PDB file of C-alpha atoms in Angstrom:
ATOM      1  CA  MET A  24    -123.704 -56.842 -17.636  1.00  0.00           C
ATOM      2  CA  THR A  25    -121.934 -58.280 -20.356  1.00  0.00           C
ATOM      3  CA  THR A  26    -118.630 -57.095 -20.852  1.00  0.00           C
ATOM      4  CA  VAL A  27    -116.774 -57.364 -24.429  1.00  0.00           C
ATOM      5  CA  ILE A  28    -112.847 -57.270 -23.901  1.00  0.00           C
ATOM      6  CA  GLU A  29    -110.570 -55.847 -26.533  1.00  0.00           C
ATOM      7  CA  ARG A  30    -107.045 -57.751 -27.138  1.00  0.00           C
ATOM      8  CA  THR A  31    -104.438 -55.457 -28.712  1.00  0.00           C
ATOM      9  CA  GLY A  32    -101.317 -58.054 -27.628  1.00  0.00           C
ATOM     10  CA  VAL A  33     -99.663 -55.106 -25.637  1.00  0.00           C
ATOM     11  CA  PRO A  34     -97.964 -56.347 -22.677  1.00  0.00           C
ATOM     12  CA  VAL A  35    -100.357 -55.887 -19.485  1.00  0.00           C
ATOM     13  CA  PRO A  36     -98.876 -52.880 -17.419  1.00  0.00           C
ATOM     14  CA  ARG A  37     -97.602 -53.269 -14.072  1.00  0.00           C
ATOM     15  CA  PRO A  38    -100.227 -53.027 -11.077  1.00  0.00           C
ATOM     16  CA  GLY A  39     -99.956 -49.770 -10.127  1.00  0.00           C
ATOM     17  CA  ARG A  40     -98.860 -47.948 -12.729  1.00  0.00           C
ATOM     18  CA  PHE A  41    -101.801 -47.471 -15.447  1.00  0.00           C
ATOM     19  CA  ALA A  42    -104.076 -44.744 -16.194  1.00  0.00           C
ATOM     20  CA  ALA A  43    -108.111 -45.503 -17.226  1.00  0.00           C
ATOM     21  CA  LEU A  44    -110.615 -43.894 -18.272  1.00  0.00           C
ATOM     22  CA  VAL A  45    -114.354 -45.193 -17.409  1.00  0.00           C
ATOM     23  CA  VAL A  46    -116.895 -44.128 -19.335  1.00  0.00           C
ATOM     24  CA  VAL A  47    -120.305 -45.428 -18.080  1.00  0.00           C
ATOM     25  CA  ALA A  48    -123.751 -43.211 -17.588  1.00  0.00           C
ATOM     26  CA  SER A  49    -124.939 -44.708 -14.636  1.00  0.00           C
ATOM     27  CA  PRO A  50    -123.156 -43.197 -11.684  1.00  0.00           C
ATOM     28  CA  ALA A  51    -123.611 -46.312  -9.454  1.00  0.00           C
ATOM     29  CA  LEU A  52    -121.857 -48.726 -12.339  1.00  0.00           C
ATOM     30  CA  ARG A  53    -119.047 -46.204 -13.035  1.00  0.00           C
ATOM     31  CA  GLU A  54    -118.134 -46.000  -9.534  1.00  0.00           C
ATOM     32  CA  ALA A  55    -118.275 -49.508  -9.221  1.00  0.00           C
ATOM     33  CA  VAL A  56    -115.761 -49.836 -12.185  1.00  0.00           C
ATOM     34  CA  ALA A  57    -113.654 -46.907 -10.971  1.00  0.00           C
ATOM     35  CA  TYR A  58    -113.323 -48.441  -7.758  1.00  0.00           C
ATOM     36  CA  THR A  59    -112.215 -52.076  -9.158  1.00  0.00           C
ATOM     37  CA  LEU A  60    -110.165 -50.531 -11.096  1.00  0.00           C
ATOM     38  CA  ARG A  61    -108.338 -48.619  -8.266  1.00  0.00           C
ATOM     39  CA  ALA A  62    -108.163 -51.789  -6.178  1.00  0.00           C
ATOM     40  CA  LEU A  63    -106.293 -53.535  -9.085  1.00  0.00           C
ATOM     41  CA  GLY A  64    -103.707 -50.639  -8.917  1.00  0.00           C
ATOM     42  CA  ALA A  65    -104.726 -47.521 -10.892  1.00  0.00           C
ATOM     43  CA  ARG A  66    -103.087 -44.661 -10.293  1.00  0.00           C
ATOM     44  CA  HIS A  67    -105.010 -42.591 -12.367  1.00  0.00           C
ATOM     45  CA  VAL A  68    -108.947 -43.017 -12.984  1.00  0.00           C
ATOM     46  CA  LEU A  69    -111.234 -40.365 -14.546  1.00  0.00           C
ATOM     47  CA  GLU A  70    -114.578 -40.818 -14.779  1.00  0.00           C
ATOM     48  CA  VAL A  71    -117.349 -39.497 -17.398  1.00  0.00           C
ATOM     49  CA  SER A  72    -120.384 -40.141 -18.368  1.00  0.00           C
ATOM     50  CA  THR A  73    -120.789 -39.540 -22.129  1.00  0.00           C
ATOM     51  CA  VAL A  74    -118.842 -39.473 -25.555  1.00  0.00           C
ATOM     52  CA  ALA A  75    -118.173 -35.805 -25.359  1.00  0.00           C
ATOM     53  CA  GLU A  76    -116.613 -36.037 -22.003  1.00  0.00           C
ATOM     54  CA  ALA A  77    -114.893 -38.925 -22.881  1.00  0.00           C
ATOM     55  CA  ARG A  78    -113.155 -37.304 -25.910  1.00  0.00           C
ATOM     56  CA  ALA A  79    -112.260 -34.077 -23.956  1.00  0.00           C
ATOM     57  CA  ARG A  80    -110.457 -36.027 -21.404  1.00  0.00           C
ATOM     58  CA  ALA A  81    -108.951 -38.631 -23.806  1.00  0.00           C
ATOM     59  CA  ALA A  82    -107.465 -34.949 -25.760  1.00  0.00           C
ATOM     60  CA  ALA A  83    -105.104 -34.586 -23.508  1.00  0.00           C
ATOM     61  CA  GLY A  84    -103.039 -37.306 -23.518  1.00  0.00           C
ATOM     62  CA  VAL A  85    -103.411 -41.234 -24.224  1.00  0.00           C
ATOM     63  CA  ALA A  86    -103.720 -43.610 -20.877  1.00  0.00           C
ATOM     64  CA  ASP A  87    -103.483 -47.312 -20.651  1.00  0.00           C
ATOM     65  CA  LEU A  88    -107.012 -48.399 -20.471  1.00  0.00           C
ATOM     66  CA  CYS A  89    -110.178 -47.182 -21.570  1.00  0.00           C
ATOM     67  CA  ILE A  90    -114.048 -48.606 -20.149  1.00  0.00           C
ATOM     68  CA  ALA A  91    -116.967 -47.761 -22.271  1.00  0.00           C
ATOM     69  CA  GLU A  92    -120.320 -48.692 -21.889  1.00  0.00           C
ATOM     70  CA  ALA A  93    -122.024 -50.183 -25.426  1.00  0.00           C
ATOM     71  CA  GLY A  94    -124.898 -47.785 -25.073  1.00  0.00           C
ATOM     72  CA  LEU A  95    -123.740 -43.926 -23.912  1.00  0.00           C
ATOM     73  CA  PRO A  96    -126.184 -40.814 -23.840  1.00  0.00           C
ATOM     74  CA  ASP A  97    -124.879 -39.040 -26.461  1.00  0.00           C
ATOM     75  CA  GLY A  98    -123.221 -42.315 -29.638  1.00  0.00           C
ATOM     76  CA  SER A  99    -121.529 -45.368 -28.867  1.00  0.00           C
ATOM     77  CA  GLY A 100    -119.068 -46.942 -26.546  1.00  0.00           C
ATOM     78  CA  ILE A 101    -117.786 -49.220 -28.961  1.00  0.00           C
ATOM     79  CA  ALA A 102    -116.845 -46.324 -31.557  1.00  0.00           C
ATOM     80  CA  LEU A 103    -115.368 -44.361 -28.947  1.00  0.00           C
ATOM     81  CA  VAL A 104    -112.915 -47.527 -27.695  1.00  0.00           C
ATOM     82  CA  ARG A 105    -112.110 -47.750 -31.828  1.00  0.00           C
ATOM     83  CA  GLU A 106    -111.255 -44.167 -32.146  1.00  0.00           C
ATOM     84  CA  LEU A 107    -109.273 -44.367 -28.848  1.00  0.00           C
ATOM     85  CA  ARG A 108    -107.341 -47.288 -30.148  1.00  0.00           C
ATOM     86  CA  ALA A 109    -106.299 -45.987 -33.549  1.00  0.00           C
ATOM     87  CA  ALA A 110    -105.124 -42.430 -30.874  1.00  0.00           C
ATOM     88  CA  GLY A 111    -102.898 -45.168 -29.246  1.00  0.00           C
ATOM     89  CA  TRP A 112    -104.631 -45.972 -26.480  1.00  0.00           C
ATOM     90  CA  GLN A 113    -103.097 -49.408 -25.411  1.00  0.00           C
ATOM     91  CA  ARG A 114    -106.425 -51.252 -24.334  1.00  0.00           C
ATOM     92  CA  GLY A 115    -110.038 -51.235 -24.474  1.00  0.00           C
ATOM     93  CA  MET A 116    -113.023 -52.733 -22.487  1.00  0.00           C
ATOM     94  CA  VAL A 117    -116.623 -52.518 -23.298  1.00  0.00           C
ATOM     95  CA  LEU A 118    -119.790 -53.028 -21.282  1.00  0.00           C
ATOM     96  CA  THR A 119    -123.071 -53.565 -22.242  1.00  0.00           C
ATOM     97  CA  THR A 120    -126.402 -55.049 -20.243  1.00  0.00           C
ATOM     98  CA  SER A 121    -126.919 -56.822 -23.577  1.00  0.00           C
ATOM     99  CA  ASP A 122    -125.109 -59.827 -24.955  1.00  0.00           C
ATOM    100  CA  ASP A 123    -127.337 -59.224 -28.601  1.00  0.00           C
ATOM    101  CA  PRO A 124    -125.350 -60.559 -31.076  1.00  0.00           C
ATOM    102  CA  TYR A 125    -125.847 -57.662 -33.354  1.00  0.00           C
ATOM    103  CA  SER A 126    -123.828 -55.699 -30.663  1.00  0.00           C
ATOM    104  CA  VAL A 127    -121.389 -58.341 -30.245  1.00  0.00           C
ATOM    105  CA  ARG A 128    -121.513 -58.332 -34.109  1.00  0.00           C
ATOM    106  CA  ALA A 129    -120.376 -54.399 -34.004  1.00  0.00           C
ATOM    107  CA  ALA A 130    -117.421 -54.939 -31.435  1.00  0.00           C
ATOM    108  CA  ILE A 131    -116.139 -57.538 -33.458  1.00  0.00           C
ATOM    109  CA  SER A 132    -116.235 -55.311 -36.279  1.00  0.00           C
ATOM    110  CA  ALA A 133    -114.546 -52.554 -34.595  1.00  0.00           C
ATOM    111  CA  GLY A 134    -111.977 -54.692 -33.490  1.00  0.00           C
ATOM    112  CA  VAL A 135    -112.939 -56.214 -30.260  1.00  0.00           C
ATOM    113  CA  ARG A 136    -112.076 -59.589 -30.132  1.00  0.00           C
ATOM    114  CA  SER A 137    -113.681 -61.486 -27.265  1.00  0.00           C
ATOM    115  CA  TYR A 138    -116.795 -60.925 -24.567  1.00  0.00           C
ATOM    116  CA  LEU A 139    -117.801 -62.062 -21.209  1.00  0.00           C
ATOM    117  CA  VAL A 140    -121.433 -62.323 -19.695  1.00  0.00           C
ATOM    118  CA  SER A 141    -121.024 -60.874 -16.288  1.00  0.00           C
ATOM    119  CA  THR A 142    -123.843 -61.378 -13.313  1.00  0.00           C
ATOM    120  CA  ALA A 143    -122.982 -57.733 -12.096  1.00  0.00           C
ATOM    121  CA  THR A 144    -125.760 -55.016 -12.639  1.00  0.00           C
ATOM    122  CA  ALA A 145    -125.816 -51.161 -12.877  1.00  0.00           C
ATOM    123  CA  SER A 146    -127.702 -51.295  -9.412  1.00  0.00           C
ATOM    124  CA  ALA A 147    -125.189 -53.282  -7.791  1.00  0.00           C
ATOM    125  CA  PRO A 148    -123.779 -51.536  -4.999  1.00  0.00           C
ATOM    126  CA  VAL A 149    -119.982 -50.396  -4.706  1.00  0.00           C
ATOM    127  CA  ARG A 150    -118.072 -53.332  -2.787  1.00  0.00           C
ATOM    128  CA  THR A 151    -115.620 -51.346  -0.423  1.00  0.00           C
ATOM    129  CA  GLY A 152    -113.897 -52.966   2.264  1.00  0.00           C
ATOM    130  CA  GLU A 153    -114.609 -56.635   0.611  1.00  0.00           C
ATOM    131  CA  ALA A 154    -112.394 -59.392   1.364  1.00  0.00           C
ATOM    132  CA  ARG A 155    -110.112 -60.827  -1.979  1.00  0.00           C
ATOM    133  CA  GLY A 156    -109.283 -63.885  -2.159  1.00  0.00           C
ATOM    134  CA  GLU A 157    -105.842 -66.038  -1.800  1.00  0.00           C
ATOM    135  CA  GLY A 158    -104.873 -64.007  -5.494  1.00  0.00           C
ATOM    136  CA  VAL A 159    -103.796 -65.159  -8.902  1.00  0.00           C
ATOM    137  CA  ASP A 160    -100.598 -67.035  -7.911  1.00  0.00           C
ATOM    138  CA  SER A 161    -102.798 -69.744  -6.343  1.00  0.00           C
ATOM    139  CA  LEU A 162    -104.521 -70.326  -9.632  1.00  0.00           C
ATOM    140  CA  SER A 163    -103.636 -74.178 -10.977  1.00  0.00           C
ATOM    141  CA  ALA A 164    -102.428 -74.630 -14.626  1.00  0.00           C
ATOM    142  CA  ARG A 165    -105.813 -75.898 -14.892  1.00  0.00           C
ATOM    143  CA  GLU A 166    -107.494 -72.727 -13.627  1.00  0.00           C
ATOM    144  CA  VAL A 167    -105.625 -70.364 -16.524  1.00  0.00           C
ATOM    145  CA  GLN A 168    -106.330 -72.249 -18.851  1.00  0.00           C
ATOM    146  CA  VAL A 169    -110.479 -71.877 -18.013  1.00  0.00           C
ATOM    147  CA  LEU A 170    -110.020 -68.577 -17.234  1.00  0.00           C
ATOM    148  CA  GLN A 171    -107.509 -67.933 -20.576  1.00  0.00           C
ATOM    149  CA  LEU A 172    -111.102 -69.442 -22.416  1.00  0.00           C
ATOM    150  CA  VAL A 173    -113.560 -67.093 -20.513  1.00  0.00           C
ATOM    151  CA  ALA A 174    -111.216 -64.399 -21.645  1.00  0.00           C
ATOM    152  CA  ASP A 175    -111.389 -65.055 -24.837  1.00  0.00           C
ATOM    153  CA  GLY A 176    -114.927 -64.924 -24.720  1.00  0.00           C
ATOM    154  CA  LYS A 177    -116.316 -68.508 -24.580  1.00  0.00           C
ATOM    155  CA  SER A 178    -118.957 -70.275 -22.595  1.00  0.00           C
ATOM    156  CA  ASN A 179    -119.000 -72.653 -20.204  1.00  0.00           C
ATOM    157  CA  LYS A 180    -120.018 -75.212 -22.737  1.00  0.00           C
ATOM    158  CA  ASP A 181    -117.581 -74.155 -25.473  1.00  0.00           C
ATOM    159  CA  ILE A 182    -114.489 -74.364 -22.377  1.00  0.00           C
ATOM    160  CA  GLY A 183    -115.700 -77.788 -21.501  1.00  0.00           C
ATOM    161  CA  GLU A 184    -115.792 -78.879 -25.073  1.00  0.00           C
ATOM    162  CA  ALA A 185    -112.104 -77.379 -25.640  1.00  0.00           C
ATOM    163  CA  LEU A 186    -110.750 -79.072 -23.005  1.00  0.00           C
ATOM    164  CA  GLY A 187    -112.449 -82.208 -22.839  1.00  0.00           C
ATOM    165  CA  LEU A 188    -114.471 -81.719 -19.714  1.00  0.00           C
ATOM    166  CA  SER A 189    -117.993 -81.825 -18.747  1.00  0.00           C
ATOM    167  CA  ALA A 190    -120.239 -78.848 -17.753  1.00  0.00           C
ATOM    168  CA  LEU A 191    -120.167 -79.283 -14.157  1.00  0.00           C
ATOM    169  CA  THR A 192    -116.216 -79.599 -14.150  1.00  0.00           C
ATOM    170  CA  VAL A 193    -116.159 -75.948 -15.777  1.00  0.00           C
ATOM    171  CA  LYS A 194    -118.603 -74.687 -13.065  1.00  0.00           C
ATOM    172  CA  SER A 195    -116.736 -76.571 -10.626  1.00  0.00           C
ATOM    173  CA  HIS A 196    -113.108 -75.001 -11.819  1.00  0.00           C
ATOM    174  CA  LEU A 197    -114.905 -71.435 -11.914  1.00  0.00           C
ATOM    175  CA  ALA A 198    -116.231 -71.634  -8.642  1.00  0.00           C
ATOM    176  CA  ARG A 199    -112.590 -72.556  -7.336  1.00  0.00           C
ATOM    177  CA  ILE A 200    -111.245 -69.405  -9.477  1.00  0.00           C
ATOM    178  CA  ALA A 201    -113.779 -66.807  -7.723  1.00  0.00           C
ATOM    179  CA  ARG A 202    -112.911 -68.233  -4.300  1.00  0.00           C
ATOM    180  CA  LYS A 203    -109.620 -67.836  -4.826  1.00  0.00           C
ATOM    181  CA  LEU A 204    -109.477 -64.313  -6.362  1.00  0.00           C
ATOM    182  CA  GLY A 205    -112.353 -62.828  -4.236  1.00  0.00           C
ATOM    183  CA  THR A 206    -115.383 -62.685  -6.995  1.00  0.00           C
ATOM    184  CA  GLY A 207    -117.862 -64.305  -8.882  1.00  0.00           C
ATOM    185  CA  ASP A 208    -118.156 -61.793 -11.705  1.00  0.00           C
ATOM    186  CA  ARG A 209    -116.293 -62.914 -14.732  1.00  0.00           C
ATOM    187  CA  ALA A 210    -115.045 -59.973 -16.114  1.00  0.00           C
ATOM    188  CA  GLU A 211    -113.466 -58.673 -12.672  1.00  0.00           C
ATOM    189  CA  MET A 212    -111.767 -62.333 -12.533  1.00  0.00           C
ATOM    190  CA  VAL A 213    -110.545 -61.467 -16.377  1.00  0.00           C
ATOM    191  CA  VAL A 214    -109.091 -58.487 -15.818  1.00  0.00           C
ATOM    192  CA  THR A 215    -107.726 -59.477 -11.775  1.00  0.00           C
ATOM    193  CA  ALA A 216    -105.917 -61.805 -14.393  1.00  0.00           C
ATOM    194  CA  MET A 217    -105.185 -59.703 -16.577  1.00  0.00           C
ATOM    195  CA  ARG A 218    -103.624 -57.028 -14.315  1.00  0.00           C
ATOM    196  CA  ALA A 219    -101.697 -60.184 -13.323  1.00  0.00           C
ATOM    197  CA  GLY A 220    -100.213 -61.503 -16.604  1.00  0.00           C
ATOM    198  CA  ALA A 221    -101.989 -64.932 -15.889  1.00  0.00           C
ATOM    199  CA  VAL A 222    -104.173 -64.273 -19.360  1.00  0.00           C
ATOM    200  CA  THR A 223    -103.925 -62.100 -22.286  1.00  0.00           C
TER     201      THR A 223
END
C-alpha cells in the first residue's frame, strides 16, 4: 500500500482531540485504518466506503483529517481530499495499492506533497491489543531526521544521500524506529510521529 500524505503546515491537533473521516472501500482495510486512528487518540472516526458517502458526511461539518483511498468505487480519493481541503479540512491522506507515477503526479497536482510506500495490504488482519514500543520520545535526533525524510516521501536511497549514510545504515535506523514505535509500517510510523509533533 502506498500512502500519500498532504502536508498543510497546519499544527497537528493534540492527541485525543481530533476527528477523522476514513473513506476506504475495503472493509478490512477501513477497519484497520480506523483502529489505528483510535489508538492514536482520535475522539471520533467516521467510516464510509464511497465518495458520495464521504461528501454527505462532510456536509455536516469540517473535521481535522480525511484518509481516502485513491481509487474508490464512485470516484477519486485524491479529488475528494482536494475538495475537502478547499472546504477547510486541515489534513488529508490518500491510500493506494500502487506507486504508479501517474497516480503520484495526480496527487501532486491536487496539492499533495509527499507519499510513502507501505507494506500493509487490504487483506492484513486488524491488529488489536498489539504491544506498542517505547514511543516517539525515545527517538534519537538522527532517527527523527530519518523519519522526517520518510514523511517527505523519500526512498531509503534518497534518505542515505541526503544524510550521507549508506543504505544499510538507513535500514538500521528504520528498524530501530520501528521497534521504538511498535510498528514496521512506514505510514503508521509517520502518522504516529505526526500526532506527537515530532515530524511535519
